[in-house]
mmCIF file of C-alpha atoms in Angstrom:
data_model
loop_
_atom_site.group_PDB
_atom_site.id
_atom_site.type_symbol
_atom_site.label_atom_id
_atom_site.label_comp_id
_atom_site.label_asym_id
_atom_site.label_seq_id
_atom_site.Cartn_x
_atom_site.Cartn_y
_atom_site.Cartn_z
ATOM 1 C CA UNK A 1 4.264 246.588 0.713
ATOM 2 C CA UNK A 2 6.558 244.531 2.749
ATOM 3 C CA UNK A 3 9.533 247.243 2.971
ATOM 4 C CA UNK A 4 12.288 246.979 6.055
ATOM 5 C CA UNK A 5 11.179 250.787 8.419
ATOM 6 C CA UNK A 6 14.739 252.234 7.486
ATOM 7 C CA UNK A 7 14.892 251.584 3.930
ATOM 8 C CA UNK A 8 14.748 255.572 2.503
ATOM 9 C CA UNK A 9 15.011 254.316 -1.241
ATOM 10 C CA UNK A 10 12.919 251.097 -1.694
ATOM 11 C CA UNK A 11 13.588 251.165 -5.650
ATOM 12 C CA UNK A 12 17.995 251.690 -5.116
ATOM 13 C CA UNK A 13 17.976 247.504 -3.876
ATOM 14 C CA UNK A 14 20.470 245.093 -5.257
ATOM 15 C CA UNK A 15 19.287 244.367 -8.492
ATOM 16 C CA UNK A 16 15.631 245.539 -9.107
ATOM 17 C CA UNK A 17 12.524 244.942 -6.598
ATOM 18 C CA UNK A 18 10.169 242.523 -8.075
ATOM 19 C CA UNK A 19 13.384 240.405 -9.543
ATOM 20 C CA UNK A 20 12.285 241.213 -13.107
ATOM 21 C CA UNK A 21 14.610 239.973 -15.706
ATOM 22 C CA UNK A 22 14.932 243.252 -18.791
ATOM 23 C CA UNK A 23 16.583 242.233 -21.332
ATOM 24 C CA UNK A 24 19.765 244.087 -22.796
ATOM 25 C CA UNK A 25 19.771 245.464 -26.052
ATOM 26 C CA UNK A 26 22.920 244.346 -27.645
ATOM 27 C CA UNK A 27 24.958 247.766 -29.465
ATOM 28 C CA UNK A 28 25.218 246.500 -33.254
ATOM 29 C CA UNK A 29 21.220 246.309 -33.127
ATOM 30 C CA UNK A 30 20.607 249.754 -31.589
ATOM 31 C CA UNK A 31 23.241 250.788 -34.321
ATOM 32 C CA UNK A 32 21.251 249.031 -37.065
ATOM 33 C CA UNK A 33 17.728 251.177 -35.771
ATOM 34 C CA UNK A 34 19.627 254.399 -35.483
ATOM 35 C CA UNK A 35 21.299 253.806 -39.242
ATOM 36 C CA UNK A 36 17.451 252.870 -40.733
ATOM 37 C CA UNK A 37 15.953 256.171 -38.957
ATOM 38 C CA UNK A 38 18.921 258.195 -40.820
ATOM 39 C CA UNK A 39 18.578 257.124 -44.371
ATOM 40 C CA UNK A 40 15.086 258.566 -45.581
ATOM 41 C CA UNK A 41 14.604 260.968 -48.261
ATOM 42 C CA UNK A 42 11.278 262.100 -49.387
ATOM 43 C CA UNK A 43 9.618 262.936 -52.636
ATOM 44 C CA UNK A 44 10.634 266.828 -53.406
ATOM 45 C CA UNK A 45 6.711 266.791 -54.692
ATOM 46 C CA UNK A 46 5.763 265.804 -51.380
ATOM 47 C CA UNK A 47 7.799 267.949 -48.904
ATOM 48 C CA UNK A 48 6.812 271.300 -51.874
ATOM 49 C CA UNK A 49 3.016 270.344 -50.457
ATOM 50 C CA UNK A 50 3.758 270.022 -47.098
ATOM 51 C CA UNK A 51 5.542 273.336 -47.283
ATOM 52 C CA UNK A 52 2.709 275.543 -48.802
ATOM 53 C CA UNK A 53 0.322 273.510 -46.878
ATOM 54 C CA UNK A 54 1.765 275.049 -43.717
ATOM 55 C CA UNK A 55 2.188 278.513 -45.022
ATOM 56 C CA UNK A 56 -1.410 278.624 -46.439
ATOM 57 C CA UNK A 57 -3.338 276.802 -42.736
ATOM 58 C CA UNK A 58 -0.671 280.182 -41.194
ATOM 59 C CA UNK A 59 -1.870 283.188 -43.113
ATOM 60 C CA UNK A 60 -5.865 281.414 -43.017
ATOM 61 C CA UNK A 61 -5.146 281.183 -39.176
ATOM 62 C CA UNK A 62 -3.488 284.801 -38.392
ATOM 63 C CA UNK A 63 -6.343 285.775 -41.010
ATOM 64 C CA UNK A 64 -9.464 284.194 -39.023
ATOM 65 C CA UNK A 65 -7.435 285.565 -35.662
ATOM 66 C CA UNK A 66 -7.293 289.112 -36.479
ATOM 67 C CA UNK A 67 -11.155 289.195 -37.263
ATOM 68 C CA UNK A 68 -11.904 287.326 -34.003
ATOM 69 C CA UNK A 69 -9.836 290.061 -32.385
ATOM 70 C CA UNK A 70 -11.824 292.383 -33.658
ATOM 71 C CA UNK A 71 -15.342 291.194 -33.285
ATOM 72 C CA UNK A 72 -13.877 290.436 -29.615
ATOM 73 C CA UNK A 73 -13.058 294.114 -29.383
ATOM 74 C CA UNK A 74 -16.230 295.722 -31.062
ATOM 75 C CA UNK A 75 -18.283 293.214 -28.807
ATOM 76 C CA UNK A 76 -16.705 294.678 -25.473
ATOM 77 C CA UNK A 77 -17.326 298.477 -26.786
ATOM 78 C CA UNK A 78 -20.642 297.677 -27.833
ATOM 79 C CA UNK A 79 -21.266 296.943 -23.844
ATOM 80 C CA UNK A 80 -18.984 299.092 -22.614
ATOM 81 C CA UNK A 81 -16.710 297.045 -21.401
ATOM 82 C CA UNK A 82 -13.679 298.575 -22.028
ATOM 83 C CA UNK A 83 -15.508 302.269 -20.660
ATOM 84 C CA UNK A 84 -14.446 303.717 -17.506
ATOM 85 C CA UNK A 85 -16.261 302.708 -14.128
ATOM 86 C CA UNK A 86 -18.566 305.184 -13.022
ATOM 87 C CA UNK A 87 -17.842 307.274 -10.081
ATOM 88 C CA UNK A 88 -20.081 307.110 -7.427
ATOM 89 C CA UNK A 89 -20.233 310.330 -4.491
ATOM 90 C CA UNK A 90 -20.490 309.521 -1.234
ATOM 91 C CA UNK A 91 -20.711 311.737 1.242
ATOM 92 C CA UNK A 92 -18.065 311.951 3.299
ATOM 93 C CA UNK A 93 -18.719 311.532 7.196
ATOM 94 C CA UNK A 94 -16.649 312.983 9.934
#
């Protein structure tokens, strides 16, 4: 990179660095985008699925969590995991 020693922002130059050309979006069509994004409606059929699809994947998830939880949990008292370290005596030397 070709860049003068003293230049702390190569990128802040007059105009850009490579002399790119971006084209300018003009306002009435980034109006016209906005204004097609706004007007959608959907199928009350469609959005009723969507709805109890979501509830139904939540309970079978919280479901399928709680008895991971638990398998987790008998798995770590089976092997005594979750018992107290044993306390070893040592003699004490003075």
């Amino acid at each position: 990179m070709n860049l003068p020693p003293n230049n702390r922002e190569p990128f802040n130059q007059n105009g850009n660095a490579n002399k790119l050309h971006f084209p300018q979006a003009e306002s009435s069509e980034v109006s016209e985008e906005i204004e097609d994004v706004k007007g959608r409606d959907y199928d009350p059929r469609t959005v009723k699925i969507i709805q109890r699809s979501f509830i139904l994947l939540t309970v079978v998830g919280l479901i399928v969590g709680v008895f991971m939880a638990a398998g987790v949990l008998y798995l770590m008292q089976r092997f005594n995991v979750t018992g107290h370290p044993t306390q070893l005596e040592q003699p004490i030397n003075r």
